[in-house]
């Protein structure tokens, strides 16, 4: 009897691995639990105040410092200590299961902002982190009872400790040495950007990094919305794009946003733990006087 009690206690205290995606049903059954922290990723604080999922707090990817500008690169990953302070202000504890959800699909980058924050948590060594599949719109449609208004108050946590995981982060040196180190480079932008037909407004160059393969991030989202396509379709997308999931992969785009979706799918859903995100992406690449390969 004593041994059985010890076994039960052991399984209660060891950290459980979180699924990278949780369903609306799962969330409805785990709302407001002490160690479940729910975060709305949105672009309007007023929208959050009007309505949000019960017990969730708000963050804005741009205004709250998840990325910073540096040396003509618009979205650099800040220093770990800066990011840790964000988590402390949000009351995040090391053992908390953090659930992120995008508020709306009106913004082209809604899911990308969410996966970029997910990547940040992983970079800081926080493994109990998930994304709500379908985001806020789908959850509200199914569980309107759990929608509330106003602000959800959290108590800051000053004791958060990071365990930095640099294995998921790529830089320009990794790109330069990609062929030697047998990495496949994956451009996550839309096809016309990859081919050099069009470019992002404000970005000076057309084209992509030489030897890269294109796999647009929006292909992974059902209806280009806030739900991920099923696993069989995700595998077909990799196969169609001629990207080998058994190889080392580095994902990039303009500034690490769209490519964070591809990294998330590869690293978490396809279980390729040799996947890296070139977080500085093309803005960083060009800022270091590296030229782009112009396809057309």
Short mmCIF file of C-alpha atoms in Angstrom, two decimals:
data_model
loop_
_atom_site.label_atom_id
_atom_site.label_comp_id
_atom_site.label_asym_id
_atom_site.label_seq_id
_atom_site.Cartn_x
_atom_site.Cartn_y
_atom_site.Cartn_z
CA UNK A 1 0.00 0.00 0.00
CA UNK A 2 2.87 2.36 0.86
CA UNK A 3 4.55 1.59 -2.50
CA UNK A 4 1.31 2.31 -4.39
CA UNK A 5 1.00 5.65 -2.59
CA UNK A 6 4.58 6.56 -3.53
CA UNK A 7 3.93 5.72 -7.19
CA UNK A 8 0.80 7.90 -7.24
CA UNK A 9 2.69 10.83 -5.67
CA UNK A 10 5.50 10.41 -8.22
CA UNK A 11 3.14 10.73 -11.18
CA UNK A 12 1.44 13.71 -9.58
CA UNK A 13 4.63 15.72 -9.14
CA UNK A 14 6.45 15.00 -12.41
CA UNK A 15 5.69 17.58 -15.11
CA UNK A 16 3.29 16.30 -17.76
CA UNK A 17 4.16 16.96 -21.36
CA UNK A 18 1.70 19.33 -22.97
CA UNK A 19 0.18 18.70 -26.37
CA UNK A 20 1.19 21.48 -28.82
CA UNK A 21 -2.48 21.84 -29.84
CA UNK A 22 -5.52 21.68 -27.58
CA UNK A 23 -9.14 21.54 -28.64
CA UNK A 24 -11.97 23.83 -27.62
CA UNK A 25 -13.54 20.94 -25.70
CA UNK A 26 -10.35 20.30 -23.74
CA UNK A 27 -10.04 23.97 -22.86
CA UNK A 28 -13.67 24.18 -21.73
CA UNK A 29 -12.91 21.38 -19.24
CA UNK A 30 -9.71 22.98 -17.92
CA UNK A 31 -10.55 26.70 -17.74
CA UNK A 32 -9.47 28.70 -14.69
CA UNK A 33 -7.44 25.90 -13.12
CA UNK A 34 -4.61 27.18 -10.98
CA UNK A 35 -1.78 26.01 -13.22
CA UNK A 36 -3.50 26.67 -16.56
CA UNK A 37 -2.69 30.16 -17.85
CA UNK A 38 -4.70 31.35 -20.84
CA UNK A 39 -3.37 34.18 -23.04
CA UNK A 40 -5.27 35.98 -25.80
CA UNK A 41 -3.00 37.11 -28.65
CA UNK A 42 -4.75 40.09 -30.18
CA UNK A 43 -4.35 43.51 -31.74
CA UNK A 44 -6.99 45.41 -29.74
CA UNK A 45 -7.14 45.70 -25.96
CA UNK A 46 -10.65 47.15 -26.26
CA UNK A 47 -11.74 44.02 -28.13
CA UNK A 48 -10.33 41.95 -25.27
CA UNK A 49 -12.22 44.01 -22.67
CA UNK A 50 -15.50 43.59 -24.58
CA UNK A 51 -15.20 39.81 -24.78
CA UNK A 52 -12.63 37.08 -24.19
CA UNK A 53 -12.45 33.49 -23.00
CA UNK A 54 -12.96 33.25 -19.26
CA UNK A 55 -9.80 33.64 -17.12
CA UNK A 56 -7.63 34.77 -20.03
CA UNK A 57 -5.25 37.72 -20.06
CA UNK A 58 -4.24 39.82 -23.05
CA UNK A 59 -1.02 40.35 -24.96
CA UNK A 60 -0.13 42.27 -28.09
CA UNK A 61 2.77 40.76 -30.05
CA UNK A 62 4.15 44.13 -31.11
CA UNK A 63 3.32 46.49 -28.25
CA UNK A 64 4.32 44.19 -25.39
CA UNK A 65 7.86 43.58 -26.61
CA UNK A 66 7.86 40.01 -27.88
CA UNK A 67 10.11 41.35 -30.67
CA UNK A 68 12.32 44.45 -30.89
CA UNK A 69 13.86 46.50 -33.71
CA UNK A 70 17.63 46.42 -34.01
CA UNK A 71 20.13 47.48 -36.68
CA UNK A 72 17.52 47.98 -39.44
CA UNK A 73 15.92 44.63 -38.62
CA UNK A 74 12.29 45.21 -37.54
CA UNK A 75 11.74 42.14 -35.37
CA UNK A 76 14.72 40.75 -33.51
CA UNK A 77 14.21 38.27 -30.68
CA UNK A 78 15.00 40.33 -27.53
CA UNK A 79 17.55 39.27 -24.92
CA UNK A 80 16.35 36.40 -22.66
CA UNK A 81 16.16 38.59 -19.55
CA UNK A 82 13.78 40.99 -21.31
CA UNK A 83 11.54 38.11 -22.38
CA UNK A 84 11.63 36.57 -18.91
CA UNK A 85 10.32 39.85 -17.50
CA UNK A 86 7.33 39.63 -19.86
CA UNK A 87 6.48 36.21 -18.44
CA UNK A 88 6.96 37.43 -14.87
CA UNK A 89 4.55 40.34 -15.43
CA UNK A 90 2.00 37.86 -16.79
CA UNK A 91 2.27 35.76 -13.63
CA UNK A 92 3.64 32.72 -15.47
CA UNK A 93 5.16 30.00 -13.29
CA UNK A 94 7.62 27.40 -14.59
CA UNK A 95 5.13 24.58 -14.08
CA UNK A 96 2.15 26.40 -15.60
CA UNK A 97 0.48 24.98 -18.70
CA UNK A 98 0.20 28.07 -20.94
CA UNK A 99 -2.49 28.14 -23.62
CA UNK A 100 -2.26 30.73 -26.42
CA UNK A 101 -5.18 31.63 -28.65
CA UNK A 102 -5.44 34.11 -31.57
CA UNK A 103 -8.42 36.45 -31.22
CA UNK A 104 -9.42 37.09 -34.84
CA UNK A 105 -8.52 36.02 -38.34
CA UNK A 106 -8.99 39.52 -39.78
CA UNK A 107 -5.25 40.09 -39.44
CA UNK A 108 -3.16 38.13 -41.98
CA UNK A 109 -0.61 37.40 -39.26
CA UNK A 110 -2.92 36.33 -36.40
CA UNK A 111 -1.76 32.73 -36.24
CA UNK A 112 1.83 33.70 -37.08
CA UNK A 113 1.95 36.04 -34.08
CA UNK A 114 0.66 33.18 -31.93
CA UNK A 115 3.21 30.63 -33.16
CA UNK A 116 5.98 33.23 -32.80
CA UNK A 117 5.08 33.66 -29.11
CA UNK A 118 4.88 29.87 -28.81
CA UNK A 119 8.42 29.70 -30.22
CA UNK A 120 9.53 32.29 -27.64
CA UNK A 121 8.24 30.15 -24.78
CA UNK A 122 10.08 27.13 -26.21
CA UNK A 123 13.24 29.21 -26.59
CA UNK A 124 13.00 30.09 -22.90
CA UNK A 125 12.70 26.39 -22.09
CA UNK A 126 8.99 26.43 -21.21
CA UNK A 127 7.66 23.12 -22.52
CA UNK A 128 4.11 23.13 -21.15
CA UNK A 129 2.78 25.40 -23.87
CA UNK A 130 -0.12 24.86 -26.31
CA UNK A 131 -2.16 26.64 -28.98
CA UNK A 132 -5.96 26.54 -29.01
CA UNK A 133 -6.91 25.08 -32.38
CA UNK A 134 -9.51 27.28 -34.06
CA UNK A 135 -8.69 30.24 -31.84
CA UNK A 136 -11.31 32.45 -30.23
CA UNK A 137 -13.97 32.35 -33.00
CA UNK A 138 -14.34 28.56 -32.89
CA UNK A 139 -14.30 28.41 -29.09
CA UNK A 140 -17.00 31.09 -28.79
CA UNK A 141 -19.16 29.28 -31.33
CA UNK A 142 -19.06 26.07 -29.27
CA UNK A 143 -18.84 27.40 -25.71
CA UNK A 144 -20.42 30.85 -25.57
CA UNK A 145 -21.15 30.21 -21.89
CA UNK A 146 -17.43 30.64 -21.09
CA UNK A 147 -17.08 34.12 -22.65
CA UNK A 148 -16.68 37.07 -20.28
CA UNK A 149 -15.86 40.79 -20.36
CA UNK A 150 -13.58 43.09 -18.40
CA UNK A 151 -9.99 42.51 -17.35
CA UNK A 152 -8.71 39.32 -15.77
CA UNK A 153 -6.22 40.31 -13.07
CA UNK A 154 -3.05 38.30 -12.56
CA UNK A 155 -0.44 38.45 -9.83
CA UNK A 156 3.14 38.95 -11.14
CA UNK A 157 5.57 36.11 -10.53
CA UNK A 158 9.14 37.18 -9.68
CA UNK A 159 10.61 33.69 -9.47
CA UNK A 160 10.40 32.51 -13.10
CA UNK A 161 13.59 30.75 -14.23
CA UNK A 162 14.39 30.22 -17.91
CA UNK A 163 16.27 27.27 -19.39
CA UNK A 164 17.36 28.70 -22.74
CA UNK A 165 17.03 26.30 -25.67
CA UNK A 166 19.21 27.69 -28.48
CA UNK A 167 18.94 24.49 -30.51
CA UNK A 168 15.73 25.74 -32.16
CA UNK A 169 17.17 29.14 -33.16
CA UNK A 170 19.15 29.73 -36.38
CA UNK A 171 21.22 32.75 -37.36
CA UNK A 172 22.94 33.97 -40.53
CA UNK A 173 25.97 31.78 -39.79
CA UNK A 174 23.74 28.70 -39.89
CA UNK A 175 22.42 29.85 -43.28
CA UNK A 176 25.93 30.32 -44.67
CA UNK A 177 26.98 26.89 -43.42
CA UNK A 178 23.69 25.18 -44.27
CA UNK A 179 25.04 23.17 -47.21
CA UNK A 180 28.07 21.98 -45.27
CA UNK A 181 25.88 21.03 -42.29
CA UNK A 182 23.26 19.38 -44.51
CA UNK A 183 20.38 21.75 -43.72
CA UNK A 184 17.45 22.34 -46.04
CA UNK A 185 16.42 26.01 -46.22
CA UNK A 186 12.67 26.57 -46.39
CA UNK A 187 11.19 29.89 -47.52
CA UNK A 188 7.79 30.19 -45.82
CA UNK A 189 6.46 33.19 -47.77
CA UNK A 190 3.84 33.21 -50.49
CA UNK A 191 4.94 31.80 -53.86
CA UNK A 192 5.07 35.17 -55.67
CA UNK A 193 7.48 36.55 -53.05
CA UNK A 194 9.65 33.45 -53.31
CA UNK A 195 9.79 33.71 -57.10
CA UNK A 196 10.70 37.38 -57.00
CA UNK A 197 7.53 38.51 -58.77
CA UNK A 198 6.44 40.67 -55.84
CA UNK A 199 7.94 41.79 -52.54
CA UNK A 200 6.88 43.16 -49.20
CA UNK A 201 6.29 46.91 -49.17
CA UNK A 202 9.29 48.58 -47.58
CA UNK A 203 11.66 45.71 -48.30
CA UNK A 204 14.28 46.61 -50.88
CA UNK A 205 15.02 43.33 -52.64
CA UNK A 206 13.16 40.74 -54.71
CA UNK A 207 13.91 37.04 -54.45
CA UNK A 208 15.03 34.57 -51.81
CA UNK A 209 18.10 32.92 -50.28
CA UNK A 210 19.90 30.70 -52.75
CA UNK A 211 19.19 26.95 -52.58
CA UNK A 212 15.98 27.46 -50.58
CA UNK A 213 12.72 25.58 -51.19
CA UNK A 214 9.31 27.25 -50.97
CA UNK A 215 6.47 26.06 -48.71
CA UNK A 216 3.96 28.86 -47.93
CA UNK A 217 2.88 28.89 -44.29
CA UNK A 218 -0.80 29.50 -45.09
CA UNK A 219 -1.01 26.03 -46.66
CA UNK A 220 -0.91 24.55 -43.17
CA UNK A 221 -4.01 26.42 -41.99
CA UNK A 222 -7.46 25.12 -42.85
CA UNK A 223 -9.13 27.70 -45.08
CA UNK A 224 -6.19 30.00 -44.26
CA UNK A 225 -7.86 30.48 -40.89
CA UNK A 226 -7.07 29.66 -37.27
CA UNK A 227 -7.18 25.85 -37.38
CA UNK A 228 -4.38 23.57 -38.51
CA UNK A 229 -5.02 21.06 -41.28
CA UNK A 230 -5.06 17.38 -40.35
CA UNK A 231 -1.79 15.46 -40.06
CA UNK A 232 -2.22 13.52 -43.31
CA UNK A 233 -2.63 16.74 -45.28
CA UNK A 234 0.34 18.32 -43.48
CA UNK A 235 2.51 15.38 -44.56
CA UNK A 236 1.28 15.72 -48.13
CA UNK A 237 2.27 19.40 -48.13
CA UNK A 238 5.83 18.50 -47.11
CA UNK A 239 5.97 15.76 -49.75
CA UNK A 240 4.59 18.02 -52.48
CA UNK A 241 7.12 20.70 -51.56
CA UNK A 242 9.90 18.08 -51.74
CA UNK A 243 10.97 18.74 -48.18
CA UNK A 244 12.34 15.74 -46.32
CA UNK A 245 11.10 15.58 -42.72
CA UNK A 246 14.05 13.35 -41.85
CA UNK A 247 16.49 16.15 -42.67
CA UNK A 248 17.65 19.18 -40.72
CA UNK A 249 15.42 22.12 -41.63
CA UNK A 250 15.77 25.90 -41.26
CA UNK A 251 12.65 28.01 -41.83
CA UNK A 252 12.66 31.70 -42.76
CA UNK A 253 10.45 34.42 -44.21
CA UNK A 254 10.79 38.20 -44.03
CA UNK A 255 11.00 38.58 -40.26
CA UNK A 256 10.36 35.22 -38.60
CA UNK A 257 6.57 35.50 -38.38
CA UNK A 258 5.18 33.32 -41.19
CA UNK A 259 8.08 30.92 -40.81
CA UNK A 260 7.19 30.36 -37.15
CA UNK A 261 4.05 28.57 -38.40
CA UNK A 262 6.17 26.25 -40.54
CA UNK A 263 8.60 25.69 -37.68
CA UNK A 264 5.70 24.86 -35.34
CA UNK A 265 4.23 22.35 -37.77
CA UNK A 266 7.58 20.71 -38.47
CA UNK A 267 8.98 20.70 -34.92
CA UNK A 268 5.82 19.96 -32.96
CA UNK A 269 3.26 18.33 -35.23
CA UNK A 270 5.62 16.41 -37.55
CA UNK A 271 8.06 15.72 -34.66
CA UNK A 272 11.18 16.83 -36.55
CA UNK A 273 13.30 18.03 -33.63
CA UNK A 274 16.03 19.10 -36.06
CA UNK A 275 13.92 22.08 -37.12
CA UNK A 276 15.22 25.60 -36.57
CA UNK A 277 13.70 29.06 -37.06
CA UNK A 278 15.85 31.75 -38.63
CA UNK A 279 14.13 34.34 -36.48
CA UNK A 280 15.82 37.36 -38.10
CA UNK A 281 14.99 35.99 -41.57
CA UNK A 282 15.45 38.07 -44.75
CA UNK A 283 15.58 41.44 -42.99
CA UNK A 284 18.54 40.19 -41.00
CA UNK A 285 20.09 38.46 -44.02
CA UNK A 286 20.02 41.58 -46.19
CA UNK A 287 21.10 43.86 -43.31
CA UNK A 288 24.35 41.89 -43.18
CA UNK A 289 25.02 42.71 -46.84
CA UNK A 290 24.05 39.27 -48.07
CA UNK A 291 22.41 39.31 -51.49
CA UNK A 292 19.23 37.55 -52.50
CA UNK A 293 18.95 35.11 -55.36
CA UNK A 294 16.43 36.63 -57.78
CA UNK A 295 14.39 33.86 -59.35
CA UNK A 296 12.72 35.96 -62.07
#
